[in-house]
Coordinates of C-alpha atoms and ligand atoms in Angstrom, one line a residue:
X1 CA 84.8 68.2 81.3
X2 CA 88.2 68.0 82.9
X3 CA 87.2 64.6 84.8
X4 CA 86.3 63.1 81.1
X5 CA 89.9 64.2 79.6
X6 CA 91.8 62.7 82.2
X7 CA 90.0 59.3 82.0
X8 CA 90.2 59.9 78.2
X9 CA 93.7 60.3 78.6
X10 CA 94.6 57.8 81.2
X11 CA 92.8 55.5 78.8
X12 CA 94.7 56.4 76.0
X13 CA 98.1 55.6 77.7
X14 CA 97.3 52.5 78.1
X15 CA 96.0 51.9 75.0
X16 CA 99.0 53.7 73.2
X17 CA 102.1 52.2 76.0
X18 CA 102.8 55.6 76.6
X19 CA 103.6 56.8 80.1
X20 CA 102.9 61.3 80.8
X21 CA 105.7 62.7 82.5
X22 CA 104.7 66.1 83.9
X23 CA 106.8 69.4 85.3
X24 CA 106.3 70.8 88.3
X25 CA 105.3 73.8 87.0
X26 CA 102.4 72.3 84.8
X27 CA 99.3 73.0 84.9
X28 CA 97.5 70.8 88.3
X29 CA 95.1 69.2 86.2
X30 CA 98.3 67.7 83.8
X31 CA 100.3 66.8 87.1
X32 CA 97.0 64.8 88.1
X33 CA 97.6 62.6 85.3
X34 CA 101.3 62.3 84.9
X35 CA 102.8 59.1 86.1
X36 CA 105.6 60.8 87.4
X37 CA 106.0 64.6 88.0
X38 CA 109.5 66.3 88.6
X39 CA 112.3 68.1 87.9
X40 CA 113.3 68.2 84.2
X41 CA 116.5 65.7 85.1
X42 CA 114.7 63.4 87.6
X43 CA 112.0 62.9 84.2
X44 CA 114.8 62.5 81.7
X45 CA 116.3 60.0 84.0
X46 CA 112.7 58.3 84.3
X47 CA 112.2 58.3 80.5
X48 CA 115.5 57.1 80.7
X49 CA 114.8 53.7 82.7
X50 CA 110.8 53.0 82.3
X51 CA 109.9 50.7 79.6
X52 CA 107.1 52.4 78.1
X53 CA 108.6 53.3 74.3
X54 CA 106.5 56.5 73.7
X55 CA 107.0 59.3 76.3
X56 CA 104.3 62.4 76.4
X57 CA 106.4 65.0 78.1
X58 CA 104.1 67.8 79.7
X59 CA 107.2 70.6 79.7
X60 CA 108.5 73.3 77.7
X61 CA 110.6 71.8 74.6
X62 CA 114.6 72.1 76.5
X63 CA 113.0 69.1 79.0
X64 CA 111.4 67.3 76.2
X65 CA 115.1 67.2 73.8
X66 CA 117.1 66.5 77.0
X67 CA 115.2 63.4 77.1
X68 CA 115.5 62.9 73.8
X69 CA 119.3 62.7 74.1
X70 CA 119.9 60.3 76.9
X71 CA 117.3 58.1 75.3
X72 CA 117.1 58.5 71.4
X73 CA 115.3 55.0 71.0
X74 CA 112.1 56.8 72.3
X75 CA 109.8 58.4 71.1
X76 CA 109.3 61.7 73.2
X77 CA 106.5 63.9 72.6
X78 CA 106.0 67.4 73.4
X79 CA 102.3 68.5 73.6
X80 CA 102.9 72.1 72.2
X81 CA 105.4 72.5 70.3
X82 CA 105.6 76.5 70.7
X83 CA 106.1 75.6 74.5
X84 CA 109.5 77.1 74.4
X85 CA 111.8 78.5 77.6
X86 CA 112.3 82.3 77.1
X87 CA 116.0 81.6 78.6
X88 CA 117.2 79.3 76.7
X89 CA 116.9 81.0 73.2
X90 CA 119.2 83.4 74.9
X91 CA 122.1 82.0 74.1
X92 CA 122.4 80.4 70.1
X93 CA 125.7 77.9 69.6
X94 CA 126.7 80.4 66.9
X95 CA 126.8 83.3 69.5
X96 CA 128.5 80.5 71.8
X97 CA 131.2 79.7 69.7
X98 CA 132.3 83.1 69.4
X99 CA 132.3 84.1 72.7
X100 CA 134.3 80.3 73.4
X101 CA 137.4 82.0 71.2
X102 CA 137.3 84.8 73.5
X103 CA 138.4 82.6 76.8
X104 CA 139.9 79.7 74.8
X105 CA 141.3 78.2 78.3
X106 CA 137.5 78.3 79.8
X107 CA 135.2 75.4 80.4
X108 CA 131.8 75.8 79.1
X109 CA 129.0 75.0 81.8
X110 CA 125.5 74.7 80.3
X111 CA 122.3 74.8 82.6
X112 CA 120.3 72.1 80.9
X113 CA 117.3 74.8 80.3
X114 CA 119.4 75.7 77.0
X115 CA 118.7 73.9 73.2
X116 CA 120.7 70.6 72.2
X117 CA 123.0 72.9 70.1
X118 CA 124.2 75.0 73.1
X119 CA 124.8 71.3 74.9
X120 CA 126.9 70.3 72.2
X121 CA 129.0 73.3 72.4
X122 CA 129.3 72.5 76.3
X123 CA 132.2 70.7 77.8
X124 CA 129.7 69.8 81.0
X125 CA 125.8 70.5 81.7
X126 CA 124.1 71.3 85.1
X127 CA 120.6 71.7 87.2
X128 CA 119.7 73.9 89.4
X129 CA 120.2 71.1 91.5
X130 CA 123.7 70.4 91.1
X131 CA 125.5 73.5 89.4
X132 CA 127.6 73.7 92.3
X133 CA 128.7 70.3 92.8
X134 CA 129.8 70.7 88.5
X135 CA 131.7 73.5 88.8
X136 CA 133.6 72.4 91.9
X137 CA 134.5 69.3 89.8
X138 CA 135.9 71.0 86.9
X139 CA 139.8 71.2 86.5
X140 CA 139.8 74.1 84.9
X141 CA 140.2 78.0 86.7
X142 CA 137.7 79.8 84.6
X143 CA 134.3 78.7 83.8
X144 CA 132.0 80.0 81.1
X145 CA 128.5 79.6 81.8
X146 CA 125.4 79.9 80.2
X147 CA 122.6 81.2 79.8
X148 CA 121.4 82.0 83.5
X149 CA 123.4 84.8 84.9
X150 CA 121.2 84.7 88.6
X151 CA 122.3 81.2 88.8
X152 CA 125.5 81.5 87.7
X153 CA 126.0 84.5 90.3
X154 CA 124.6 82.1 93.2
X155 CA 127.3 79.5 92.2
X156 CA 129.9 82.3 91.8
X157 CA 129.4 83.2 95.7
X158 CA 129.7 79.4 96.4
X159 CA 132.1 78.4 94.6
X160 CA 135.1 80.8 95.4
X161 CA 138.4 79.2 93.8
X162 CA 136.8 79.4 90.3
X163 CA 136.8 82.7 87.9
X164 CA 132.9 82.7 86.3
X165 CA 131.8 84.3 83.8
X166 CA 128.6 84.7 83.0
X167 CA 126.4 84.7 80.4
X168 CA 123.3 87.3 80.4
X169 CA 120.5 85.3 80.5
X170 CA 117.6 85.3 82.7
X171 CA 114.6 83.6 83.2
X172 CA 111.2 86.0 82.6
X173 CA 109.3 84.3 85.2
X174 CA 112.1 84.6 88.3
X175 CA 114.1 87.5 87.5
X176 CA 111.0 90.1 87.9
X177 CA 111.1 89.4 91.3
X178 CA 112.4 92.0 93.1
X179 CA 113.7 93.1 96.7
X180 CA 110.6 95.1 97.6
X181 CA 108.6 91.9 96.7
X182 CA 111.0 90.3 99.3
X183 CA 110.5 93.1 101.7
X184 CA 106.6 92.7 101.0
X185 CA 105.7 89.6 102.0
X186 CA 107.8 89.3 104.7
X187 CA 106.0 92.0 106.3
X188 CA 103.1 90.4 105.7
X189 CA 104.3 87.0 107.1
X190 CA 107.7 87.9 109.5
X191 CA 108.2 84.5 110.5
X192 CA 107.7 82.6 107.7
X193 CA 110.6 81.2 105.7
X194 CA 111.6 82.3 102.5
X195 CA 112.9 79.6 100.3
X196 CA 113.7 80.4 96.9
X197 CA 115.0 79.2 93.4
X198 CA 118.5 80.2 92.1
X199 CA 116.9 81.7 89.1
X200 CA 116.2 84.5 91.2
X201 CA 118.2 88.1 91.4
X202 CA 121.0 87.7 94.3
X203 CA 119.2 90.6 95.7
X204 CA 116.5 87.8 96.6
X205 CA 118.6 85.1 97.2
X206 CA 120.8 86.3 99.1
X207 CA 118.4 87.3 101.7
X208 CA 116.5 83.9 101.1
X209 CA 116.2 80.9 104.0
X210 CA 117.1 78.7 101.6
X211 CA 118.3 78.1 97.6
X212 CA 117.2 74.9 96.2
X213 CA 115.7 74.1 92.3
X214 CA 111.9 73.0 92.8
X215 CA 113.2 69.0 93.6
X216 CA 115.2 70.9 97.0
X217 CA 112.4 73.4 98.0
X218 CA 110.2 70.5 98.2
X219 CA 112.4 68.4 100.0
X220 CA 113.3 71.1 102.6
X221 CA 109.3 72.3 102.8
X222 CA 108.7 68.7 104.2
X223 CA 111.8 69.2 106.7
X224 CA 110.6 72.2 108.2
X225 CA 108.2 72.6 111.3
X226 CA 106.8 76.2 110.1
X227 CA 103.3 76.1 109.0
X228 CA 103.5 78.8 106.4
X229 CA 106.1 78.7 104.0
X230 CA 106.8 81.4 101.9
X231 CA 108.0 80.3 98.0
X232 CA 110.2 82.2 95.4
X233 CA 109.6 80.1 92.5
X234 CA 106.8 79.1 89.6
X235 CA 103.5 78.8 91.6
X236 CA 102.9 74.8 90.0
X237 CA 105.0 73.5 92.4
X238 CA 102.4 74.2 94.8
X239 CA 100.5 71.0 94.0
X240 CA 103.3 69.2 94.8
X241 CA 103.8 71.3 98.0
X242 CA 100.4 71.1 99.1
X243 CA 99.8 67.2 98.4
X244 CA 103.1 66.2 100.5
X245 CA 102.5 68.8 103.2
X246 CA 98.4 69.3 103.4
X247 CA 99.0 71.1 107.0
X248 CA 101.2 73.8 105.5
X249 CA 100.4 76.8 104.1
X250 CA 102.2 78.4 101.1
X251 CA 102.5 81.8 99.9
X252 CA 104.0 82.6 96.7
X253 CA 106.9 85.3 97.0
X254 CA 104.9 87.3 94.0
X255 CA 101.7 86.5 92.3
X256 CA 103.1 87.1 88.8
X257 CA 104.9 84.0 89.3
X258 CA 103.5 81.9 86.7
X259 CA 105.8 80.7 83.2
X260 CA 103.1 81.0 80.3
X261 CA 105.1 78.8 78.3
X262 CA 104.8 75.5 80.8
X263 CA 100.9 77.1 80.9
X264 CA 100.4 76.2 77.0
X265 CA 100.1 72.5 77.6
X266 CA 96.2 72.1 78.0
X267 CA 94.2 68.5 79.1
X268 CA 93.3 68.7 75.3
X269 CA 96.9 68.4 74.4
X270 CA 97.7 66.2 76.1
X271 CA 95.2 64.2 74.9
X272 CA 95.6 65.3 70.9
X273 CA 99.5 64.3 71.7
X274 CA 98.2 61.3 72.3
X275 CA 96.3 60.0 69.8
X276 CA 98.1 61.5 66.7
X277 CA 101.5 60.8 68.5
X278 CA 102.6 64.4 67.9
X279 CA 105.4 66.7 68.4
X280 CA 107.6 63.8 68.2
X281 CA 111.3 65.5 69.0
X282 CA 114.2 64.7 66.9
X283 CA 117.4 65.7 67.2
X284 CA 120.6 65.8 64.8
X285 CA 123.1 62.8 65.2
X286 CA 125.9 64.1 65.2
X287 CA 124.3 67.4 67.8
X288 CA 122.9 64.7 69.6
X289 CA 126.2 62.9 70.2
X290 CA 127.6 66.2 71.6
X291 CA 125.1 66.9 73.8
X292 CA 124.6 63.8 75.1
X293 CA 128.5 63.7 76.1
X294 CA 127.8 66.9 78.1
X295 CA 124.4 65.3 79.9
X296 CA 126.2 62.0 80.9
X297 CA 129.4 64.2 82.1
X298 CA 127.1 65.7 84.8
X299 CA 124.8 62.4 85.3
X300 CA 127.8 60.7 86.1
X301 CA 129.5 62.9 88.2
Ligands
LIG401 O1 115.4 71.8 85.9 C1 114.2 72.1 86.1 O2 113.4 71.3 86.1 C2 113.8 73.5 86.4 C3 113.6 74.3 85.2 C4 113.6 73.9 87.6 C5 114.1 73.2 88.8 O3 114.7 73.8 89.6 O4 113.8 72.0 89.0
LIG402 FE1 112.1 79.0 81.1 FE2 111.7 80.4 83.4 FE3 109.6 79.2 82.2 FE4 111.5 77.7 83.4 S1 110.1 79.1 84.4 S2 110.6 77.4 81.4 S3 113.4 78.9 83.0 S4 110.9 80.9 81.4

């Protein structure tokens, strides 16, 4: 059954010019199929340069907009359309714009897992990847950032020449993690590394090996000589763990780590997206414009 989908489906691309871009916390059989799996920045940047004009992007709907923006010629489809990120309807521009008048000499930073609205209400956005490197380019002593208060915290502690205040967001998946979880596992494996994702309490990063967003903990996962590898983040980026490192072993820092919402997109979505070309994502012009000034702020930096 899953075998027939994803021939269906690799037929279908062809057929349709489309190319599957796939998060790594996706489902493994999706990630099978994607051309290209990633972080939500490195696939905007590939929907950005491929030449494929119809994009299926296997990812909750703040990925599939951001690539929307940087490439509004394409079409970019999102499977499920009720694949939402609980963290980024946590902040609205309407509740934004207020809380801007409150610290009118503030620069807002926006973690790109927020909508197109809150991006346009941004003066910059960030990743997980580079939210450090953004702040410490800002000219500005006090930073408003949204919606993630645990990464926002993990810049704060980097970045100490800059005033942060922070929005209280969280991410449902990462924030239930808690010290005794930490305290757990290591326990259980005492020499095993803990690397984790910034979306985490500071309680667990800051007793962490290593910070990273899913793009790093790869990277450093292939660096290190240990053969077990403990992980603080979504459990679908073990298939890309696995496949680059097939001598490792990975434990997952919890095993409640798993986002429901990147866990809607089925084989049969992906498929159905396919063939009837739908959710297409559309954004407002003049948001669009906005937001996009924000994105290409931080992709040029
Ligand atoms: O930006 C992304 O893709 C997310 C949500 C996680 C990460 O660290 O890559
Ligand atoms: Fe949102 Fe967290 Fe799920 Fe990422 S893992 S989509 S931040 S709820």
């Amino acid at each position: 059954m899953t075998e027939n989908l994803q021939s269906e489906i690799i037929r279908l691309k062809k057929e349709k010019n489309a190319i599957v871009l796939a998060h790594h916390y996706q489902m493994d059989a999706i990630q099978e199929v994607a051309d290209f799996v990633g972080d939500s920045l490195a696939l905007s940047k590939i929907a950005m340069d491929i030449k494929e004009d119809r994009i299926i992007f296997c990812g909750v709907k703040f990925m599939a907009e951001t690539a929307k923006i940087l490439s509004p010629e394409k079409k970019v489809i999102l499977p499920v359309i009720e694949a939402g990120c609980p963290m980024a309807d946590m902040v609205t521009a309407k509740q934004l714009r207020k809380v801007k008048k409150e610290y009118p000499n503030a620069k807002v930073v926006c973690y790109v897992n927020s909508s197109a609205e809150v991006k346009a209400e941004s003066d910059i956005c960030c990743t997980s990847s580079n939210a450090v490197a953004v702040i410490k380019s800002i000219d500005a002593k006090q930073i408003l950032f949204v919606p993630d208060q645990n990464l926002g915290s993990y810049v704060a502690s980097q970045v100490k020449d800059k005033e942060i205040i922070l929005w209280q967001g969280h991410c449902i998946v990462h924030h239930q993690l808690r010290y005794e979880n930490l305290v757990h596992i290591k326990e259980k494996y005492p020499d095993a590394p803990i690397l984790v994702h910034p979306e985490c309490r500071p309680q667990i990063v800051n007793h962490a090996d290593f910070v990273g967003s899913t793009a790093q903990i790869i990277k450093k996962a292939g660096e290190l000589k240990d053969k077990k590898i403990i992980v603080g983040t979504e459990k679908g980026i073990l298939y890309s763990l696995k496949k680059q490192n097939p001598h490792k072993d990975f434990i997952p820092l919890s095993d409640r780590l798993t986002c429901l919402n990147m866990k809607k997109v089925s084989l049969e979505d992906v498929k159905d997206a396919l063939e009837n070309e739908r959710y297409s994502i559309e954004v407002d012009p003049i948001i669009r414009q906005k937001a996009y000034r924000a994105l290409k702020k931080m992709i040029s930096l």
